[in-house]
PDB file of C-alpha atoms in Angstrom:
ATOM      1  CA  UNK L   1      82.713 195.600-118.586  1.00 81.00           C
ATOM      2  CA  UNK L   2      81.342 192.976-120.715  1.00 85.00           C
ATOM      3  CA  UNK L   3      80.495 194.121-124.149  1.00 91.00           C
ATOM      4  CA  UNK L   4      79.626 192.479-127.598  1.00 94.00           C
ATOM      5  CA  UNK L   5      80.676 193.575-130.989  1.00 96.00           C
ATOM      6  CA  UNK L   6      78.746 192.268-133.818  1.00 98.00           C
ATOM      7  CA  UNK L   7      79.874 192.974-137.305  1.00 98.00           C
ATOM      8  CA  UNK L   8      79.811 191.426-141.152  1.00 98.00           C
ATOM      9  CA  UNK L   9      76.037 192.070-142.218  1.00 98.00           C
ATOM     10  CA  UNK L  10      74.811 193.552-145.153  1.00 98.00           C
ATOM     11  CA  UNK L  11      72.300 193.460-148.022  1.00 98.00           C
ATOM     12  CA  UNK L  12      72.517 190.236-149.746  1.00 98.00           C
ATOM     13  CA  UNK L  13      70.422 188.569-152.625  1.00 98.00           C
ATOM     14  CA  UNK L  14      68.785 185.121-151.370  1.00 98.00           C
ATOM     15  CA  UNK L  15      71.060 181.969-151.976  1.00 98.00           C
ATOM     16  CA  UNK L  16      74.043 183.948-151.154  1.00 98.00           C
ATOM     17  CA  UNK L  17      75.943 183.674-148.123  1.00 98.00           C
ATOM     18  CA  UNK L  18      77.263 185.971-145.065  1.00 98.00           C
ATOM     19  CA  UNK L  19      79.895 185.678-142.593  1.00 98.00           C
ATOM     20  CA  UNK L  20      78.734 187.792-139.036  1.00 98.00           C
ATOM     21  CA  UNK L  21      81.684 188.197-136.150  1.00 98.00           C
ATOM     22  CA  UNK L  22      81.186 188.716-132.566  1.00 96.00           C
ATOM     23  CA  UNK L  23      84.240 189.860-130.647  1.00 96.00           C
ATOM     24  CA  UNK L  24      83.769 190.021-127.123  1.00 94.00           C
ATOM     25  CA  UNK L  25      85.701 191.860-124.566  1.00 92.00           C
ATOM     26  CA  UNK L  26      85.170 192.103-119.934  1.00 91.00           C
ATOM     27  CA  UNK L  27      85.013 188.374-120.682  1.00 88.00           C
ATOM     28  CA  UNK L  28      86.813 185.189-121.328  1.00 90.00           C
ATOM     29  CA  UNK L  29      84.450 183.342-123.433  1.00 89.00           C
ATOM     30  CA  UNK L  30      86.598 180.583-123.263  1.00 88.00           C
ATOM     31  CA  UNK L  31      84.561 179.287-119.500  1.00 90.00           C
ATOM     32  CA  UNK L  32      81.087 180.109-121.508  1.00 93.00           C
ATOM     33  CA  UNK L  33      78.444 178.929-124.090  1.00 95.00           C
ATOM     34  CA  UNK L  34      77.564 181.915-126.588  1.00 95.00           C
ATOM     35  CA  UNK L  35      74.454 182.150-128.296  1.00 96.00           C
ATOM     36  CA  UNK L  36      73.947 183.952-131.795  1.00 98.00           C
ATOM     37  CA  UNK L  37      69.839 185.362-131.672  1.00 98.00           C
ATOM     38  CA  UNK L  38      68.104 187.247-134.450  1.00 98.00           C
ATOM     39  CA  UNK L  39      65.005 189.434-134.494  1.00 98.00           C
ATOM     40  CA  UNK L  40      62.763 190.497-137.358  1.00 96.00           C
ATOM     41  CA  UNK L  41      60.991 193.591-137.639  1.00 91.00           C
ATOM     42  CA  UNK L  42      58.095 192.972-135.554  1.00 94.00           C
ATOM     43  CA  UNK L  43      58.743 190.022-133.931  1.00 96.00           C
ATOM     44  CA  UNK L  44      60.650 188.528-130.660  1.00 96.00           C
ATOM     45  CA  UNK L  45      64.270 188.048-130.492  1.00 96.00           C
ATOM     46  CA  UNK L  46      65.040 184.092-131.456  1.00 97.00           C
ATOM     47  CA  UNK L  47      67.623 181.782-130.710  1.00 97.00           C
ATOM     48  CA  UNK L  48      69.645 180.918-134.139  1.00 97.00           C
ATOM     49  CA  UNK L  49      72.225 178.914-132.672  1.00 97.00           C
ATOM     50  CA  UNK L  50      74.436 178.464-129.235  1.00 96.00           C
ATOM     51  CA  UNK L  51      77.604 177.127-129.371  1.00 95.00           C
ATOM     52  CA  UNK L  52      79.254 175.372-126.241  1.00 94.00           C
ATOM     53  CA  UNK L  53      82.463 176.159-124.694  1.00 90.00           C
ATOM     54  CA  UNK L  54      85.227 173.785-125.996  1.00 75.00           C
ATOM     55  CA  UNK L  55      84.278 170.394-126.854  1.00 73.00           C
ATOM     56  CA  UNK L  56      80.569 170.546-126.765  1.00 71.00           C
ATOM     57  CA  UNK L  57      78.155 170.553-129.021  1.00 88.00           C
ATOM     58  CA  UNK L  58      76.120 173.361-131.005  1.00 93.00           C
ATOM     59  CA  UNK L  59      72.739 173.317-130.889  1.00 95.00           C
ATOM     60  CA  UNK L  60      71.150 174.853-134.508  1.00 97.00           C
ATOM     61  CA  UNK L  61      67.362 176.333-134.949  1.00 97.00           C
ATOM     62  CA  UNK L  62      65.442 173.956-137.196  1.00 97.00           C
ATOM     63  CA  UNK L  63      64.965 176.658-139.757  1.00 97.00           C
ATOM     64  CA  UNK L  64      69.004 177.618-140.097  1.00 98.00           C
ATOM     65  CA  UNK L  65      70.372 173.574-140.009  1.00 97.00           C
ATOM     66  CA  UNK L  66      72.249 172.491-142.494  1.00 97.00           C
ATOM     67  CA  UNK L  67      73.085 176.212-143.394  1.00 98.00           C
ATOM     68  CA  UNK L  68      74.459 177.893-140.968  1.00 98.00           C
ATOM     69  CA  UNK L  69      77.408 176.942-139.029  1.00 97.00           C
ATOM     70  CA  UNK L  70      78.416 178.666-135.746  1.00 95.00           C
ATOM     71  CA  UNK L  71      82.334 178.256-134.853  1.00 93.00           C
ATOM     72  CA  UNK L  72      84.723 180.195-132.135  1.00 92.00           C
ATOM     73  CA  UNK L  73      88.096 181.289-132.139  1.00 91.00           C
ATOM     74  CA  UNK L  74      89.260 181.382-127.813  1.00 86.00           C
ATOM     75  CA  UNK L  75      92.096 183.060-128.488  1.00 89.00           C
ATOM     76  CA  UNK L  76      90.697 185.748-130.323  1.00 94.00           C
ATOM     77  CA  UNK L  77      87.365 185.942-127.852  1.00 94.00           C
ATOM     78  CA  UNK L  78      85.023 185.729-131.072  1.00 95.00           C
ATOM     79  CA  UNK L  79      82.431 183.665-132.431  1.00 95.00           C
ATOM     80  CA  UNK L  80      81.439 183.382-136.069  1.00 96.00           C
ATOM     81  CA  UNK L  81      78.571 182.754-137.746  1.00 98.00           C
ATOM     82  CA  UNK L  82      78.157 181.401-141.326  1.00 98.00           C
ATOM     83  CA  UNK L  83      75.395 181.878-143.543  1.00 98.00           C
ATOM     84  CA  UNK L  84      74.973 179.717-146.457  1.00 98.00           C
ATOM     85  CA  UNK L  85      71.822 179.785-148.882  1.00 98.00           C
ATOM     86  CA  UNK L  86      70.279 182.697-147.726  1.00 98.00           C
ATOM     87  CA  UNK L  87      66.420 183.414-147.824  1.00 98.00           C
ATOM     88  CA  UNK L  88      64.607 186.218-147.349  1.00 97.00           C
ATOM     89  CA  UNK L  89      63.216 185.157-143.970  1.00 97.00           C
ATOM     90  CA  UNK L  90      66.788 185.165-142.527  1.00 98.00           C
ATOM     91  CA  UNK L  91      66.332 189.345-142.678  1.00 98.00           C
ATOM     92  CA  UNK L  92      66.803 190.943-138.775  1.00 98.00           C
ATOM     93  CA  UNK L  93      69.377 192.342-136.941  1.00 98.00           C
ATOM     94  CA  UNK L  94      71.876 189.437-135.087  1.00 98.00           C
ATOM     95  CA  UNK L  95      73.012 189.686-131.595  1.00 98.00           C
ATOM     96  CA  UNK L  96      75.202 187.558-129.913  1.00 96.00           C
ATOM     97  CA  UNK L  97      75.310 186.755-126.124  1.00 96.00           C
ATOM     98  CA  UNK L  98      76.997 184.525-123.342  1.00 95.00           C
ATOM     99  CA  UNK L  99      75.241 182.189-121.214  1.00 94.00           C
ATOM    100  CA  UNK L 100      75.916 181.715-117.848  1.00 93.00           C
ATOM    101  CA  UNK L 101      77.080 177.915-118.624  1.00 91.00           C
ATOM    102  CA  UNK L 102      79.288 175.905-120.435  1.00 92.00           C
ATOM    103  CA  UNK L 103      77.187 174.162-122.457  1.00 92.00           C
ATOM    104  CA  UNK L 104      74.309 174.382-124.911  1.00 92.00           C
ATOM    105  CA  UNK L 105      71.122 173.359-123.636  1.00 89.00           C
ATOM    106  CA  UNK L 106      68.570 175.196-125.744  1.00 90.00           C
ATOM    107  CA  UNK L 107      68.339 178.081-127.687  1.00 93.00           C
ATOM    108  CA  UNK L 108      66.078 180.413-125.218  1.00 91.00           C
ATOM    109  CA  UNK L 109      67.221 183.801-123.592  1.00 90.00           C
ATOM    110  CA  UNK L 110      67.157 182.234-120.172  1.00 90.00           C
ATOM    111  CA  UNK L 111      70.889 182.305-119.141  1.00 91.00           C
ATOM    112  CA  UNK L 112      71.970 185.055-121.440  1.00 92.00           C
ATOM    113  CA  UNK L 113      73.292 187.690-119.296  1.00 90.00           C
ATOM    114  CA  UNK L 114      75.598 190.636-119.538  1.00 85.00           C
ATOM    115  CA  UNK L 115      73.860 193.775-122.273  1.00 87.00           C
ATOM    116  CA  UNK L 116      72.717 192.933-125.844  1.00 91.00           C
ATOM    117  CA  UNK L 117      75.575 194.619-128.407  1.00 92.00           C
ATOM    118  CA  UNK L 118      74.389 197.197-131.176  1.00 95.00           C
ATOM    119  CA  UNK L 119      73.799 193.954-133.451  1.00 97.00           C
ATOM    120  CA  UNK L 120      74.864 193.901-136.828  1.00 98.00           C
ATOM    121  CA  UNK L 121      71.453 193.965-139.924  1.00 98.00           C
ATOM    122  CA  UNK L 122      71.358 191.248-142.231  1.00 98.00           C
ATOM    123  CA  UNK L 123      68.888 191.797-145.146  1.00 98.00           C
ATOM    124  CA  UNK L 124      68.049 189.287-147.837  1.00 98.00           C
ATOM    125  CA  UNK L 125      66.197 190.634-150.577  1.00 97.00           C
ATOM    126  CA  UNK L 126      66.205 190.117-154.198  1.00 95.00           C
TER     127      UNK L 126
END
């Protein structure tokens, strides 16, 4: 049975930075693109990043580039996710998810299949 684990969030002031991990298991993520997706209290779940099976690109939200940084580790089944310079607009609970193709096209929900994991709460605050 495919299942996410999402861990690593916390309570954080803003500028500071946050490693999440998402260890996946019913799957070899390997054959896959996986997506990392927040949502805010209130609002729909986004697409933060997706990052392609090996060798292709990542595709980043306008309002994380050039802070976070999505990576994978195959042999472990996981996918990271770095947070640099935090801000207070980054708060929501993170999910990650497989699409049903190799490679990143977008950062929508279509494609995403398989349940959403518990997600793991990141909240900036000062």
């Amino acid at each position: 049975q495919l299942q996410f684990v999402e861990s690593g969030g916390g309570l954080v002031q803003p500028g500071k930075s946050l490693r999440l991990s998402c260890a996946a298991s019913g799957l070899n993520l390997d054959y896959y693109a996986v997506g990392w997706f927040r949502q805010a209290p209130g609002k729909e779940r986004e697409g933060v990043l997706c990052i392609s099976s090996m060798y292709g690109r990542t595709i980043y939200a306008d309002s994380v580039k050039g802070r976070f940084t999505g990576s994978r580790d195959n042999a472990e089944n996981t996918v990271y996710l770095q947070m640099e310079s935090l801000k207070l607009e980054d708060t929501g609970v993170y999910y990650c998810a497989a699409y049903l193709y190799r490679y990143c096209s977008g950062l929508g929900l279509d494609g995403v299949f398989g349940s959403w994991g518990q997600g793991t709460q990141v909240t900036v605050s000062s």
